[in-house]
Amino acid sequence: MKRIAESTVRRLSLYLRFLEEFEAQGHQTISSGELASQGGTTSAQVRKDLSFFGSFGKRGLGYSVSALSASLREILGLGRQWNVIIVGAGKIGAALAQYKGFRERGFKVVGVYDTDSARVGRSLDGVHVKDQRELEGDVAKLKPQIALIAVPAEAAQPLVDRLVKSGVRAILNFAPTPLTVPKGVTLRSVNMALELEILSYALVNADD
Amino acid sequence: MKRIAESTVRRLSLYLRFLEEFEAQGHQTISSGELASQGGTTSAQVRKDLSFFGSFGKRGLGYSVSALSASLREILGLGRQWNVIIVGAGKIGAALAQYKGFRERGFKVVGVYDTDSARVGRSLDGVHVKDQRELEGDVAKLKPQIALIAVPAEAAQPLVDRLVKSGVRAILNFAPTPLTVPKGVTLRSVNMALELEILSYALVNADD
DNA sequence: ATTAGCTTGTGAAATCATTCACAAGACCGC
DNA sequence: GCGGTCTTGTGAATGATTTCACAAGCTAAT
């Protein structure tokens, strides 16, 4: 299949959110325009996004909420449980470990690791923090597909290398540093200070 | 001035990071190629990004690390302190309140608010959590330019409306829901579950 | 069965972002 | 001062994404 733009995948994910809300409200069908207004985009964009994957609607009618939800879940790979490990049990790692939103969407935290002995042994929402030396062994055993990185910037790249070597194929990085991964491994980064700097730029240039 | 793409601003922010590291290592000059290899981009991209704002290098030599750092800080509006409030003192709000990276880059947390009386009064890294009823009064007094939102999804939009009404012009949202703001207000969202879903998509479609 | 009223799916056009490619400078060594 | 070697700054070309615009398809009402 043709490569799909990340912006498209991101929007599909948003559409799914909204479809679930809509379904809970008992609606049966939804039009591209309604979907668009929630996601802050246009009806043409919605239709184009969906068209990459097939044809899901009925002309004149719109989309079946439940059928489209199911299709999007399928497309996004959410019909299953993903096992996730979190490395780094500081403030951010701990908050992530306890974040309910992950579990609700099929992402199960199966391990939390740290190097600091003061943190090892603590329990975070049912999962207790293990020593980072156990990482390789656990990855081999539990086969988590996704790792979240919440360690200091300087520890992040060596950690990524270890994770990749152990077979992790998808990484979400919260350390404020750019990382590199080999081809075949997907890396995404969330950098909160950077987001604030973009806001700072917007404030300073408010008169554009 | 011509409108600058967000992707450009994001990269400028990254370049600044490296420049600071590079400066700490005692280097005087840096070429667009060196800057690019750090940021995972190309030298042409670096030069193009900078060209929107002026001409900062010397042909044959590269860029003065300190001069370019200063220019980027100026462009990004980082030559000053920004006052930030955080609304929502749950796991994520608390982690944000204690995140050192913000302070280091000139973002000072001047208030943390929650509605839950069990959380009100707690101290998070020197700032203590206040009742959300004090929000409007404090915003009028402290004039924070930026608000971080870490409340449940359903509480987010009403909160945004209150913040905007009180004069906040930039918002960073961590609630997993799309929000709308009037023109003149900048909103950015960080949605962690969404990032995981994008990874999920990548894993399922690894063979593209 | 026809019409009226919606809404989809999709090429084509327009816009936006990145990469290319090269002239114009700048420094160094001789 | 001149030739050689870098590296910038930037139009032009390419590539990617979004928006437009409209034919085609479906439902409901009469």
mmCIF file of N, CA and C in Angstrom, chain A residues 1 4 6 9-10 13-14 17 38 53 75-78 82 91-92 95-96 98-99 101-102 105 107 145-146 148 169-172 174 176 178 186 188 190-206 208, chain B residues 4 6 9-10 13-14 17-18 38 53 75-78 82 91-92 95-96 98-99 101-102 105 107 145-146 148 169-172 174 176 178 186 188 190-206 208:
data_model
loop_
_atom_site.group_PDB
_atom_site.id
_atom_site.type_symbol
_atom_site.label_atom_id
_atom_site.label_comp_id
_atom_site.label_asym_id
_atom_site.label_seq_id
_atom_site.Cartn_x
_atom_site.Cartn_y
_atom_site.Cartn_z
ATOM 1 N N MET A 1 0.842 -1.225 0.000
ATOM 2 C CA MET A 1 0.000 0.000 0.000
ATOM 3 C C MET A 1 0.869 1.264 0.000
ATOM 4 N N ILE A 4 1.255 6.228 3.930
ATOM 5 C CA ILE A 4 0.272 7.179 4.434
ATOM 6 C C ILE A 4 0.969 8.240 5.282
ATOM 7 N N GLU A 6 1.815 10.834 8.161
ATOM 8 C CA GLU A 6 1.584 10.789 9.599
ATOM 9 C C GLU A 6 0.413 11.663 9.996
ATOM 10 N N VAL A 9 -2.692 9.692 9.749
ATOM 11 C CA VAL A 9 -2.868 8.700 10.817
ATOM 12 C C VAL A 9 -3.309 9.384 12.110
ATOM 13 N N ARG A 10 -2.690 10.517 12.384
ATOM 14 C CA ARG A 10 -3.055 11.279 13.585
ATOM 15 C C ARG A 10 -4.529 11.666 13.549
ATOM 16 N N SER A 13 -6.945 8.798 14.196
ATOM 17 C CA SER A 13 -7.007 8.532 15.620
ATOM 18 C C SER A 13 -7.996 9.473 16.315
ATOM 19 N N LEU A 14 -7.961 10.714 15.896
ATOM 20 C CA LEU A 14 -8.913 11.692 16.436
ATOM 21 C C LEU A 14 -10.344 11.357 16.033
ATOM 22 N N ARG A 17 -11.735 8.711 18.243
ATOM 23 C CA ARG A 17 -12.171 9.249 19.534
ATOM 24 C C ARG A 17 -13.586 9.763 19.466
ATOM 25 N N GLN A 38 -15.671 18.475 14.599
ATOM 26 C CA GLN A 38 -15.096 18.061 15.886
ATOM 27 C C GLN A 38 -13.581 18.031 15.850
ATOM 28 N N PHE A 53 -7.862 4.311 2.575
ATOM 29 C CA PHE A 53 -8.025 2.965 3.114
ATOM 30 C C PHE A 53 -9.230 2.218 2.554
ATOM 31 N N ILE A 75 -7.651 -0.444 11.154
ATOM 32 C CA ILE A 75 -6.579 0.248 10.441
ATOM 33 C C ILE A 75 -5.450 0.638 11.391
ATOM 34 N N LEU A 76 -5.833 1.132 12.565
ATOM 35 C CA LEU A 76 -4.836 1.624 13.513
ATOM 36 C C LEU A 76 -4.189 0.498 14.330
ATOM 37 N N GLY A 77 -4.697 -0.694 14.163
ATOM 38 C CA GLY A 77 -4.102 -1.810 14.903
ATOM 39 C C GLY A 77 -4.527 -1.848 16.357
ATOM 40 N N LEU A 78 -5.741 -1.366 16.626
ATOM 41 C CA LEU A 78 -6.174 -1.278 18.022
ATOM 42 C C LEU A 78 -7.111 -2.409 18.425
ATOM 43 N N TRP A 82 -1.624 -4.173 23.302
ATOM 44 C CA TRP A 82 -0.200 -3.942 23.121
ATOM 45 C C TRP A 82 0.462 -3.932 24.495
ATOM 46 N N LYS A 91 9.328 11.525 37.870
ATOM 47 C CA LYS A 91 8.013 12.153 37.858
ATOM 48 C C LYS A 91 7.215 11.773 36.622
ATOM 49 N N ILE A 92 7.853 11.924 35.475
ATOM 50 C CA ILE A 92 7.108 11.683 34.243
ATOM 51 C C ILE A 92 6.826 10.201 34.032
ATOM 52 N N ALA A 95 4.042 9.185 36.262
ATOM 53 C CA ALA A 95 2.744 9.678 35.804
ATOM 54 C C ALA A 95 2.246 8.841 34.629
ATOM 55 N N LEU A 96 3.151 8.501 33.724
ATOM 56 C CA LEU A 96 2.777 7.677 32.579
ATOM 57 C C LEU A 96 2.297 6.305 33.026
ATOM 58 N N GLN A 98 0.854 5.475 35.567
ATOM 59 C CA GLN A 98 -0.453 5.489 36.232
ATOM 60 C C GLN A 98 -1.564 6.098 35.381
ATOM 61 N N TYR A 99 -1.203 6.450 34.167
ATOM 62 C CA TYR A 99 -2.168 7.113 33.300
ATOM 63 C C TYR A 99 -3.222 6.123 32.806
ATOM 64 N N GLY A 101 -5.582 6.497 30.620
ATOM 65 C CA GLY A 101 -5.893 6.556 29.195
ATOM 66 C C GLY A 101 -5.233 5.462 28.363
ATOM 67 N N PHE A 102 -4.057 5.023 28.796
ATOM 68 C CA PHE A 102 -3.369 3.987 28.016
ATOM 69 C C PHE A 102 -4.128 2.673 28.070
ATOM 70 N N ARG A 105 -7.207 2.180 26.077
ATOM 71 C CA ARG A 105 -7.074 2.080 24.629
ATOM 72 C C ARG A 105 -6.244 0.871 24.211
ATOM 73 N N PHE A 107 -3.392 -0.352 25.650
ATOM 74 C CA PHE A 107 -1.959 -0.362 25.931
ATOM 75 C C PHE A 107 -1.741 -0.732 27.390
ATOM 76 N N GLN A 145 5.975 -4.692 22.769
ATOM 77 C CA GLN A 145 6.208 -4.154 21.426
ATOM 78 C C GLN A 145 6.612 -2.680 21.474
ATOM 79 N N ILE A 146 6.232 -2.032 22.570
ATOM 80 C CA ILE A 146 6.424 -0.584 22.667
ATOM 81 C C ILE A 146 7.136 -0.236 23.964
ATOM 82 N N LEU A 148 8.276 3.154 26.412
ATOM 83 C CA LEU A 148 8.240 4.591 26.667
ATOM 84 C C LEU A 148 9.502 4.951 27.430
ATOM 85 N N ARG A 169 10.358 -2.613 18.839
ATOM 86 C CA ARG A 169 10.253 -2.037 17.498
ATOM 87 C C ARG A 169 9.574 -0.669 17.459
ATOM 88 N N ALA A 170 9.094 -0.201 18.594
ATOM 89 C CA ALA A 170 8.425 1.108 18.621
ATOM 90 C C ALA A 170 8.738 1.787 19.941
ATOM 91 N N ILE A 171 9.128 3.055 19.859
ATOM 92 C CA ILE A 171 9.573 3.775 21.051
ATOM 93 C C ILE A 171 8.934 5.150 21.090
ATOM 94 N N LEU A 172 8.434 5.496 22.259
ATOM 95 C CA LEU A 172 7.920 6.849 22.466
ATOM 96 C C LEU A 172 8.820 7.523 23.484
ATOM 97 N N PHE A 174 10.208 10.565 25.812
ATOM 98 C CA PHE A 174 9.892 11.802 26.534
ATOM 99 C C PHE A 174 11.137 12.542 26.985
ATOM 100 N N PRO A 176 14.202 14.963 26.603
ATOM 101 C CA PRO A 176 14.321 16.135 25.734
ATOM 102 C C PRO A 176 15.604 16.104 24.917
ATOM 103 N N PRO A 178 17.150 14.546 20.852
ATOM 104 C CA PRO A 178 16.871 13.792 19.630
ATOM 105 C C PRO A 178 17.560 12.440 19.701
ATOM 106 N N THR A 186 10.331 2.289 14.875
ATOM 107 C CA THR A 186 9.634 3.568 14.830
ATOM 108 C C THR A 186 9.877 4.329 16.130
ATOM 109 N N ARG A 188 9.020 8.018 18.147
ATOM 110 C CA ARG A 188 8.326 9.298 18.204
ATOM 111 C C ARG A 188 8.771 9.999 19.477
ATOM 112 N N VAL A 190 8.035 13.193 22.340
ATOM 113 C CA VAL A 190 7.196 14.226 22.929
ATOM 114 C C VAL A 190 8.123 15.084 23.768
ATOM 115 N N ASN A 191 8.216 16.343 23.394
ATOM 116 C CA ASN A 191 9.160 17.218 24.080
ATOM 117 C C ASN A 191 8.405 18.427 24.600
ATOM 118 N N MET A 192 8.152 18.405 25.903
ATOM 119 C CA MET A 192 7.251 19.411 26.453
ATOM 120 C C MET A 192 7.845 20.806 26.477
ATOM 121 N N ALA A 193 9.149 20.893 26.753
ATOM 122 C CA ALA A 193 9.773 22.221 26.764
ATOM 123 C C ALA A 193 9.711 22.825 25.355
ATOM 124 N N LEU A 194 9.886 21.966 24.367
ATOM 125 C CA LEU A 194 9.820 22.431 22.984
ATOM 126 C C LEU A 194 8.439 22.980 22.644
ATOM 127 N N GLU A 195 7.414 22.328 23.135
ATOM 128 C CA GLU A 195 6.052 22.810 22.885
ATOM 129 C C GLU A 195 5.874 24.205 23.471
ATOM 130 N N LEU A 196 6.440 24.389 24.655
ATOM 131 C CA LEU A 196 6.340 25.720 25.267
ATOM 132 C C LEU A 196 7.097 26.760 24.453
ATOM 133 N N GLU A 197 8.210 26.349 23.873
ATOM 134 C CA GLU A 197 8.974 27.313 23.071
ATOM 135 C C GLU A 197 8.201 27.706 21.819
ATOM 136 N N ILE A 198 7.445 26.769 21.277
ATOM 137 C CA ILE A 198 6.623 27.109 20.114
ATOM 138 C C ILE A 198 5.540 28.106 20.536
ATOM 139 N N LEU A 199 5.004 27.916 21.727
ATOM 140 C CA LEU A 199 4.032 28.896 22.241
ATOM 141 C C LEU A 199 4.701 30.254 22.437
ATOM 142 N N SER A 200 5.911 30.214 22.939
ATOM 143 C CA SER A 200 6.651 31.448 23.159
ATOM 144 C C SER A 200 6.806 32.204 21.845
ATOM 145 N N TYR A 201 7.191 31.482 20.819
ATOM 146 C CA TYR A 201 7.320 32.098 19.488
ATOM 147 C C TYR A 201 5.994 32.719 19.051
ATOM 148 N N ALA A 202 4.918 31.961 19.254
ATOM 149 C CA ALA A 202 3.609 32.459 18.840
ATOM 150 C C ALA A 202 3.237 33.734 19.596
ATOM 151 N N LEU A 203 3.562 33.784 20.878
ATOM 152 C CA LEU A 203 3.237 34.968 21.675
ATOM 153 C C LEU A 203 4.019 36.183 21.196
ATOM 154 N N VAL A 204 5.288 35.977 20.929
ATOM 155 C CA VAL A 204 6.140 37.074 20.514
ATOM 156 C C VAL A 204 5.759 37.579 19.126
ATOM 157 N N ASN A 205 5.222 36.680 18.301
ATOM 158 C CA ASN A 205 4.867 37.050 16.928
ATOM 159 C C ASN A 205 3.353 37.071 16.726
ATOM 160 N N ALA A 206 2.660 37.458 17.771
ATOM 161 C CA ALA A 206 1.202 37.390 17.766
ATOM 162 C C ALA A 206 0.565 38.224 16.666
ATOM 163 N N ASP A 208 1.055 38.502 13.454
ATOM 164 C CA ASP A 208 1.316 38.114 12.060
ATOM 165 C C ASP A 208 0.030 38.044 11.253
ATOM 166 N N ILE B 4 5.503 31.868 9.211
ATOM 167 C CA ILE B 4 6.510 30.808 9.285
ATOM 168 C C ILE B 4 5.836 29.498 9.652
ATOM 169 N N GLU B 6 5.071 25.939 11.270
ATOM 170 C CA GLU B 6 5.332 25.412 12.595
ATOM 171 C C GLU B 6 6.531 24.474 12.605
ATOM 172 N N VAL B 9 9.629 26.438 13.093
ATOM 173 C CA VAL B 9 9.820 26.925 14.458
ATOM 174 C C VAL B 9 10.302 25.789 15.362
ATOM 175 N N ARG B 10 9.703 24.639 15.183
ATOM 176 C CA ARG B 10 10.097 23.465 15.967
ATOM 177 C C ARG B 10 11.583 23.150 15.750
ATOM 178 N N SER B 13 13.972 25.570 17.437
ATOM 179 C CA SER B 13 14.056 25.255 18.848
ATOM 180 C C SER B 13 15.079 24.133 19.084
ATOM 181 N N LEU B 14 15.052 23.154 18.205
ATOM 182 C CA LEU B 14 16.032 22.067 18.293
ATOM 183 C C LEU B 14 17.447 22.569 18.031
ATOM 184 N N ARG B 17 18.920 24.112 21.054
ATOM 185 C CA ARG B 17 19.414 23.087 21.985
ATOM 186 C C ARG B 17 20.848 22.675 21.700
ATOM 187 N N PHE B 18 21.090 22.318 20.417
ATOM 188 C CA PHE B 18 22.441 21.848 20.072
ATOM 189 C C PHE B 18 23.452 22.917 20.186
ATOM 190 N N GLN B 38 22.853 16.735 13.750
ATOM 191 C CA GLN B 38 22.310 16.616 15.099
ATOM 192 C C GLN B 38 20.793 16.570 15.101
ATOM 193 N N PHE B 53 14.576 34.336 8.588
ATOM 194 C CA PHE B 53 14.728 35.368 9.621
ATOM 195 C C PHE B 53 15.906 36.294 9.383
ATOM 196 N N ILE B 75 14.523 35.262 18.354
ATOM 197 C CA ILE B 75 13.435 34.888 17.442
ATOM 198 C C ILE B 75 12.336 34.126 18.175
ATOM 199 N N LEU B 76 12.753 33.215 19.035
ATOM 200 C CA LEU B 76 11.791 32.358 19.729
ATOM 201 C C LEU B 76 11.155 33.049 20.944
ATOM 202 N N GLY B 77 11.661 34.214 21.275
ATOM 203 C CA GLY B 77 11.082 34.925 22.409
ATOM 204 C C GLY B 77 11.536 34.368 23.739
ATOM 205 N N LEU B 78 12.766 33.857 23.768
ATOM 206 C CA LEU B 78 13.233 33.221 25.003
ATOM 207 C C LEU B 78 14.178 34.108 25.794
ATOM 208 N N TRP B 82 8.819 33.669 31.091
ATOM 209 C CA TRP B 82 7.391 33.518 30.866
ATOM 210 C C TRP B 82 6.758 32.947 32.128
ATOM 211 N N LYS B 91 -1.841 13.368 38.383
ATOM 212 C CA LYS B 91 -0.527 12.796 38.093
ATOM 213 C C LYS B 91 0.254 13.649 37.099
ATOM 214 N N ILE B 92 -0.415 13.971 36.004
ATOM 215 C CA ILE B 92 0.305 14.686 34.962
ATOM 216 C C ILE B 92 0.577 16.128 35.344
ATOM 217 N N ALA B 95 3.424 16.170 37.732
ATOM 218 C CA ALA B 95 4.710 15.916 37.077
ATOM 219 C C ALA B 95 5.182 17.163 36.325
ATOM 220 N N LEU B 96 4.248 17.822 35.656
ATOM 221 C CA LEU B 96 4.612 19.036 34.931
ATOM 222 C C LEU B 96 5.109 20.125 35.879
ATOM 223 N N GLN B 98 6.604 19.874 38.509
ATOM 224 C CA GLN B 98 7.928 19.603 39.070
ATOM 225 C C GLN B 98 9.001 19.396 38.026
ATOM 226 N N TYR B 99 8.627 19.547 36.774
ATOM 227 C CA TYR B 99 9.574 19.303 35.689
ATOM 228 C C TYR B 99 10.613 20.418 35.608
ATOM 229 N N GLY B 101 12.925 20.978 33.412
ATOM 230 C CA GLY B 101 13.211 21.494 32.072
ATOM 231 C C GLY B 101 12.532 22.820 31.758
ATOM 232 N N PHE B 102 11.365 23.053 32.360
ATOM 233 C CA PHE B 102 10.655 24.298 32.067
ATOM 234 C C PHE B 102 11.421 25.491 32.627
ATOM 235 N N ARG B 105 14.453 26.759 30.950
ATOM 236 C CA ARG B 105 14.315 27.455 29.671
ATOM 237 C C ARG B 105 13.463 28.712 29.793
ATOM 238 N N PHE B 107 10.640 29.221 31.675
ATOM 239 C CA PHE B 107 9.212 29.120 31.960
ATOM 240 C C PHE B 107 9.026 28.882 33.454
ATOM 241 N N GLN B 145 1.226 34.285 30.987
ATOM 242 C CA GLN B 145 0.959 34.333 29.551
ATOM 243 C C GLN B 145 0.554 32.968 29.012
ATOM 244 N N ILE B 146 0.953 31.931 29.749
ATOM 245 C CA ILE B 146 0.766 30.565 29.256
ATOM 246 C C ILE B 146 0.074 29.720 30.325
ATOM 247 N N LEU B 148 -1.005 25.619 31.225
ATOM 248 C CA LEU B 148 -0.975 24.206 30.885
ATOM 249 C C LEU B 148 -2.221 23.560 31.461
ATOM 250 N N ARG B 169 -3.251 33.931 26.638
ATOM 251 C CA ARG B 169 -3.177 33.947 25.170
ATOM 252 C C ARG B 169 -2.511 32.716 24.568
ATOM 253 N N ALA B 170 -1.988 31.816 25.415
ATOM 254 C CA ALA B 170 -1.320 30.616 24.902
ATOM 255 C C ALA B 170 -1.606 29.466 25.850
ATOM 256 N N ILE B 171 -2.004 28.332 25.273
ATOM 257 C CA ILE B 171 -2.419 27.198 26.083
ATOM 258 C C ILE B 171 -1.783 25.925 25.558
ATOM 259 N N LEU B 172 -1.252 25.141 26.475
ATOM 260 C CA LEU B 172 -0.736 23.835 26.110
ATOM 261 C C LEU B 172 -1.622 22.791 26.787
ATOM 262 N N PHE B 174 -2.970 19.062 27.732
ATOM 263 C CA PHE B 174 -2.632 17.650 27.894
ATOM 264 C C PHE B 174 -3.875 16.782 28.041
ATOM 265 N N PRO B 176 -6.955 14.692 26.785
ATOM 266 C CA PRO B 176 -7.111 13.967 25.526
ATOM 267 C C PRO B 176 -8.401 14.309 24.817
ATOM 268 N N PRO B 178 -10.033 17.326 21.713
ATOM 269 C CA PRO B 178 -9.784 18.509 20.882
ATOM 270 C C PRO B 178 -10.474 19.713 21.509
ATOM 271 N N THR B 186 -3.316 31.022 21.037
ATOM 272 C CA THR B 186 -2.618 29.869 20.466
ATOM 273 C C THR B 186 -2.841 28.661 21.350
ATOM 274 N N ARG B 188 -1.944 24.488 21.699
ATOM 275 C CA ARG B 188 -1.249 23.290 21.237
ATOM 276 C C ARG B 188 -1.670 22.138 22.129
ATOM 277 N N VAL B 190 -0.872 18.076 23.480
ATOM 278 C CA VAL B 190 -0.016 16.903 23.589
ATOM 279 C C VAL B 190 -0.928 15.780 24.036
ATOM 280 N N ASN B 191 -1.015 14.757 23.197
ATOM 281 C CA ASN B 191 -1.958 13.689 23.488
ATOM 282 C C ASN B 191 -1.201 12.371 23.462
ATOM 283 N N MET B 192 -0.920 11.863 24.653
ATOM 284 C CA MET B 192 -0.018 10.722 24.741
ATOM 285 C C MET B 192 -0.613 9.436 24.217
ATOM 286 N N ALA B 193 -1.911 9.241 24.456
ATOM 287 C CA ALA B 193 -2.539 8.026 23.945
ATOM 288 C C ALA B 193 -2.525 8.043 22.413
ATOM 289 N N LEU B 194 -2.697 9.238 21.862
ATOM 290 C CA LEU B 194 -2.663 9.374 20.414
ATOM 291 C C LEU B 194 -1.294 9.008 19.845
ATOM 292 N N GLU B 195 -0.265 9.397 20.533
ATOM 293 C CA GLU B 195 1.085 9.060 20.070
ATOM 294 C C GLU B 195 1.262 7.545 20.045
ATOM 295 N N LEU B 196 0.724 6.900 21.062
ATOM 296 C CA LEU B 196 0.815 5.439 21.091
ATOM 297 C C LEU B 196 0.028 4.819 19.948
ATOM 298 N N GLU B 197 -1.081 5.423 19.613
ATOM 299 C CA GLU B 197 -1.873 4.877 18.514
ATOM 300 C C GLU B 197 -1.134 5.016 17.182
ATOM 301 N N ILE B 198 -0.387 6.078 17.044
ATOM 302 C CA ILE B 198 0.405 6.235 15.824
ATOM 303 C C ILE B 198 1.493 5.147 15.778
ATOM 304 N N LEU B 199 2.061 4.843 16.925
ATOM 305 C CA LEU B 199 3.034 3.742 16.985
ATOM 306 C C LEU B 199 2.350 2.421 16.641
ATOM 307 N N SER B 200 1.148 2.254 17.160
ATOM 308 C CA SER B 200 0.396 1.037 16.871
ATOM 309 C C SER B 200 0.210 0.875 15.368
ATOM 310 N N TYR B 201 -0.179 1.971 14.718
ATOM 311 C CA TYR B 201 -0.346 1.932 13.267
ATOM 312 C C TYR B 201 0.962 1.532 12.587
ATOM 313 N N ALA B 202 2.045 2.128 13.049
ATOM 314 C CA ALA B 202 3.348 1.839 12.438
ATOM 315 C C ALA B 202 3.721 0.369 12.613
ATOM 316 N N LEU B 203 3.409 -0.187 13.771
ATOM 317 C CA LEU B 203 3.742 -1.589 14.026
ATOM 318 C C LEU B 203 2.940 -2.519 13.122
ATOM 319 N N VAL B 204 1.666 -2.218 12.997
ATOM 320 C CA VAL B 204 0.800 -3.062 12.199
ATOM 321 C C VAL B 204 1.144 -2.962 10.708
ATOM 322 N N ASN B 205 1.671 -1.809 10.303
ATOM 323 C CA ASN B 205 1.992 -1.602 8.898
ATOM 324 C C ASN B 205 3.496 -1.550 8.663
ATOM 325 N N ALA B 206 4.219 -2.312 9.439
ATOM 326 C CA ALA B 206 5.687 -2.251 9.431
ATOM 327 C C ALA B 206 6.284 -2.591 8.079
ATOM 328 N N ASP B 208 5.666 -1.560 5.016
ATOM 329 C CA ASP B 208 5.354 -0.663 3.899
ATOM 330 C C ASP B 208 6.624 -0.247 3.155
#
